[in-house]
Amino acid sequence: KAGVTQTPRYLIKTRGQQVTLSCSPISGHRSVSWYQQTPGQGLQFLFEYFSETQRNKGNFPGRFSGRQFSNSRSEMNVSTLELGDSALYLCASSLGNRGGDEQYFGPGTRLTVT
Amino acid sequence: QKEVEQDPGPLSVPEGAIVSLNCTYSNSAFQYFMWYRQYSRKGPELLMYTYSSGNKEDGRFTAQVDKSSKYISLFIRDSQPSDSATYLCAMSVGGSEKLVFGKGMKLTVNP
């Protein structure tokens, strides 16, 4: 079974630009969660999508948004990029039927904002 | 007080040592407990998943959960240089996929 895939793996953007990251979950998984990982803050939850609906949201500004498609693939968008948005962005997938399921992470997209 | 506390280390041990990694938490609503291993510049890899107090063993790894003390542990027996990585504890409340992570402990196993 293929794992979670994320594209692109690396991105360099300039302040003020916007960026879209993509995540394809494990086949059969309907929940996709997004996390930001930085050396200072560690792994922080951004949001979770299940059956095309945002089911949970972390404490990030509205510049961070996401969506999920009918095939469970998900995208997250960051608008008006700031230097502090430089981070590893990880997505995780799970069955999502009951909450607290085992979550499997992708390799991440490393975003650098200059 | 952070919801999940984990000593960030780093921890350096000789090959063959028994390693003990720990996390404490403050939210008594946490029901599901996980340990992830993350190699440099890679995504976290799920090592252990538990949802009740007690021990769970998988090969050289044992996960322990003590809900009364709000304390979880991961033991690695006969540690190998390939175990050198950052270990993250994570937990979630019932009905939610949101994981709350510890800061991670960097482990180095020296040959």
Coordinates of C-alpha atoms in Angstrom, one line a residue:
Chain A
K1 CA 0.0 0.0 0.0
A2 CA 1.4 3.4 -1.0
G3 CA 2.1 5.8 1.8
V4 CA 1.2 9.4 2.2
T5 CA 2.7 11.6 -0.5
Q6 CA 3.3 15.3 -0.5
T7 CA 4.2 17.6 -3.3
P8 CA 6.3 19.6 -3.8
R9 CA 9.1 18.4 -1.4
Y10 CA 10.8 21.8 -1.4
L11 CA 9.7 25.3 -2.1
I12 CA 11.4 28.7 -1.9
K13 CA 9.0 31.7 -2.0
T14 CA 9.3 35.5 -1.3
R15 CA 7.5 37.4 1.4
G16 CA 4.0 38.4 0.3
Q17 CA 3.6 35.6 -2.2
Q18 CA 1.2 32.7 -1.7
V19 CA 1.8 29.0 -1.9
T20 CA -0.3 25.8 -2.3
L21 CA 0.9 22.4 -1.0
S22 CA -0.7 19.1 -1.9
C23 CA -1.2 15.9 0.0
S24 CA -2.4 12.5 -1.2
P25 CA -3.5 10.2 1.7
I26 CA -3.2 6.4 2.0
S27 CA -5.8 4.7 0.0
G28 CA -9.0 4.3 2.0
H29 CA -8.1 7.0 4.5
R30 CA -10.7 9.8 4.6
S31 CA -9.1 12.1 7.2
V32 CA -6.2 14.4 6.3
S33 CA -4.5 16.6 8.9
W34 CA -1.9 19.3 8.4
Y35 CA 0.9 20.2 10.8
Q36 CA 3.6 22.9 10.8
Q37 CA 7.0 21.9 12.3
T38 CA 9.6 24.4 13.3
P39 CA 12.7 24.1 15.6
G40 CA 11.2 26.5 18.1
Q41 CA 7.6 25.4 18.3
G42 CA 7.8 21.8 17.3
L43 CA 4.8 20.1 15.6
Q44 CA 1.7 22.2 15.7
F45 CA -1.7 21.2 14.4
L46 CA -3.1 23.4 11.6
F47 CA -6.4 21.7 10.6
E48 CA -8.1 18.5 9.8
Y49 CA -10.4 17.6 6.9
F50 CA -12.8 14.6 6.7
S51 CA -15.1 14.0 3.8
E52 CA -14.4 17.3 2.3
T53 CA -15.3 19.2 5.5
Q54 CA -13.0 21.0 7.9
R55 CA -13.6 19.1 11.2
N56 CA -11.0 20.7 13.4
K57 CA -8.8 23.8 13.3
G58 CA -5.7 24.9 15.2
N59 CA -4.6 28.4 16.3
F60 CA -3.2 29.7 13.1
P61 CA -4.2 33.0 11.3
G62 CA -6.7 33.0 8.5
R63 CA -3.8 33.2 6.0
F64 CA -3.6 29.4 6.4
S65 CA -6.4 27.6 4.7
G66 CA -7.1 24.2 3.2
R67 CA -9.6 22.0 1.4
Q68 CA -10.2 18.4 0.6
F69 CA -11.4 16.9 -2.6
S70 CA -13.9 14.0 -3.1
N71 CA -11.0 11.6 -3.6
S72 CA -9.6 12.6 -0.1
R73 CA -6.6 14.5 -1.5
S74 CA -6.0 17.7 0.3
E75 CA -4.4 21.0 -0.4
M76 CA -3.3 23.7 2.0
N77 CA -2.8 27.3 1.0
V78 CA -0.8 30.0 2.7
S79 CA -1.4 33.6 1.5
T80 CA 0.8 36.7 2.1
L81 CA 3.8 34.7 3.2
E82 CA 5.9 35.9 6.1
L83 CA 9.4 35.0 7.0
G84 CA 8.0 33.1 10.1
D85 CA 6.1 30.7 7.8
S86 CA 9.4 29.0 6.9
A87 CA 8.9 25.5 8.2
L88 CA 8.3 21.8 7.4
Y89 CA 4.7 21.3 6.5
L90 CA 3.5 17.8 7.2
C91 CA 0.3 16.1 6.4
A92 CA -1.0 12.9 8.0
S93 CA -3.8 10.6 7.0
S94 CA -6.0 8.3 9.0
L95 CA -9.3 6.4 8.6
G96 CA -10.9 9.2 10.6
N97 CA -14.1 7.3 11.4
R98 CA -14.0 7.5 15.2
G99 CA -11.3 10.0 16.1
G100 CA -8.0 9.0 17.7
D101 CA -7.1 6.7 14.8
E102 CA -3.5 5.9 13.9
Q103 CA -2.1 8.7 11.8
Y104 CA 0.6 8.2 9.2
F105 CA 2.7 11.1 8.0
G106 CA 4.0 12.1 4.7
P107 CA 7.6 13.2 4.0
G108 CA 6.7 16.9 4.3
T109 CA 7.1 20.0 2.2
R110 CA 10.0 22.2 3.3
L111 CA 9.0 25.8 2.7
T112 CA 11.6 28.6 2.8
V113 CA 10.3 32.2 2.7
T114 CA 12.9 34.8 1.8
Chain B
Q1 CA 1.7 24.9 31.5
K2 CA 2.1 23.0 28.2
E3 CA -0.4 20.2 27.5
V4 CA 2.4 17.8 26.7
E5 CA 5.9 18.0 28.2
Q6 CA 8.9 16.1 26.9
D7 CA 12.5 16.5 27.8
P8 CA 14.2 17.6 24.6
G9 CA 17.6 16.1 25.5
P10 CA 19.7 15.4 23.6
L11 CA 20.4 11.9 24.9
S12 CA 23.5 9.9 23.9
V13 CA 23.9 6.2 24.8
P14 CA 26.2 3.4 23.8
E15 CA 25.0 0.6 21.5
G16 CA 23.1 -2.1 23.3
A17 CA 21.8 0.3 26.1
I18 CA 18.2 0.4 27.3
V19 CA 16.7 3.8 26.5
S20 CA 13.8 5.3 28.4
L21 CA 11.9 8.2 26.9
N22 CA 9.1 10.0 28.8
C23 CA 6.3 12.5 28.4
T24 CA 3.9 14.0 30.9
Y25 CA 0.6 15.6 30.1
S26 CA -1.9 17.8 31.8
N27 CA -5.2 17.1 29.9
S28 CA -7.0 14.2 31.4
A29 CA -9.2 14.0 28.3
F30 CA -6.3 12.5 26.3
Q31 CA -7.2 8.9 25.4
Y32 CA -4.9 7.9 22.5
F33 CA -1.1 7.9 22.9
M34 CA 1.5 7.5 20.1
W35 CA 5.2 7.5 19.7
Y36 CA 6.8 8.6 16.5
R37 CA 10.3 8.4 15.3
Q38 CA 11.6 11.1 12.9
Y39 CA 14.9 10.9 11.1
S40 CA 16.6 14.1 9.9
R41 CA 14.7 15.7 7.1
K42 CA 12.0 13.0 7.0
G43 CA 8.4 12.8 8.2
P44 CA 7.5 11.2 11.5
E45 CA 7.1 7.4 11.4
L46 CA 4.5 5.9 13.7
L47 CA 6.2 3.5 16.2
M48 CA 3.6 2.7 18.8
Y49 CA -0.1 3.4 19.3
T50 CA -1.9 2.7 22.6
Y51 CA -5.3 3.7 24.0
S52 CA -5.3 2.3 27.5
S53 CA -3.1 2.2 30.6
G54 CA -0.6 -0.6 30.7
N55 CA 2.2 -1.9 28.5
K56 CA 2.4 -2.7 24.8
E57 CA 5.4 -4.4 23.3
D58 CA 6.5 -4.6 19.7
G59 CA 9.9 -6.1 19.2
R60 CA 12.6 -4.0 20.9
F61 CA 10.0 -1.3 21.8
T62 CA 7.7 -1.1 24.8
A63 CA 5.2 1.7 25.3
Q64 CA 3.8 2.3 28.7
V65 CA 0.9 4.5 29.7
D66 CA -0.1 5.5 33.2
K67 CA -3.2 7.6 33.0
S68 CA -3.5 8.1 36.8
S69 CA -0.1 9.8 36.8
K70 CA -0.6 11.3 33.3
Y71 CA 2.7 9.8 32.2
I72 CA 3.8 7.8 29.1
S73 CA 7.1 6.1 28.4
L74 CA 8.8 4.4 25.5
F75 CA 11.5 1.9 26.2
I76 CA 14.0 0.7 23.6
R77 CA 16.0 -2.4 24.4
D78 CA 19.3 -3.3 22.8
S79 CA 19.5 0.1 21.1
Q80 CA 21.2 0.2 17.7
P81 CA 22.9 3.1 15.8
S82 CA 19.9 3.0 13.4
D83 CA 17.7 4.1 16.4
S84 CA 19.4 7.4 16.3
A85 CA 16.6 9.9 15.6
T86 CA 14.2 12.3 17.2
Y87 CA 11.4 10.6 19.2
L88 CA 8.1 12.4 19.6
C89 CA 5.2 11.6 21.9
A90 CA 1.8 12.5 20.7
M91 CA -1.7 12.2 22.1
S92 CA -5.3 13.0 21.2
V93 CA -8.7 13.2 22.9
G94 CA -11.5 10.9 22.0
G95 CA -13.4 11.8 18.9
S96 CA -10.6 14.0 17.5
E97 CA -7.8 13.4 15.0
K98 CA -5.9 16.4 16.4
L99 CA -2.6 15.3 17.8
V100 CA -0.8 17.3 20.4
F101 CA 3.0 16.6 20.3
G102 CA 5.8 16.8 22.8
K103 CA 8.8 18.8 21.6
G104 CA 10.8 15.6 20.7
M105 CA 13.9 14.0 22.2
K106 CA 17.0 13.7 20.0
L107 CA 18.6 10.3 20.6
T108 CA 22.1 9.2 19.5
V109 CA 23.2 5.6 19.8
N110 CA 27.0 5.4 19.5
P111 CA 28.6 2.2 18.0

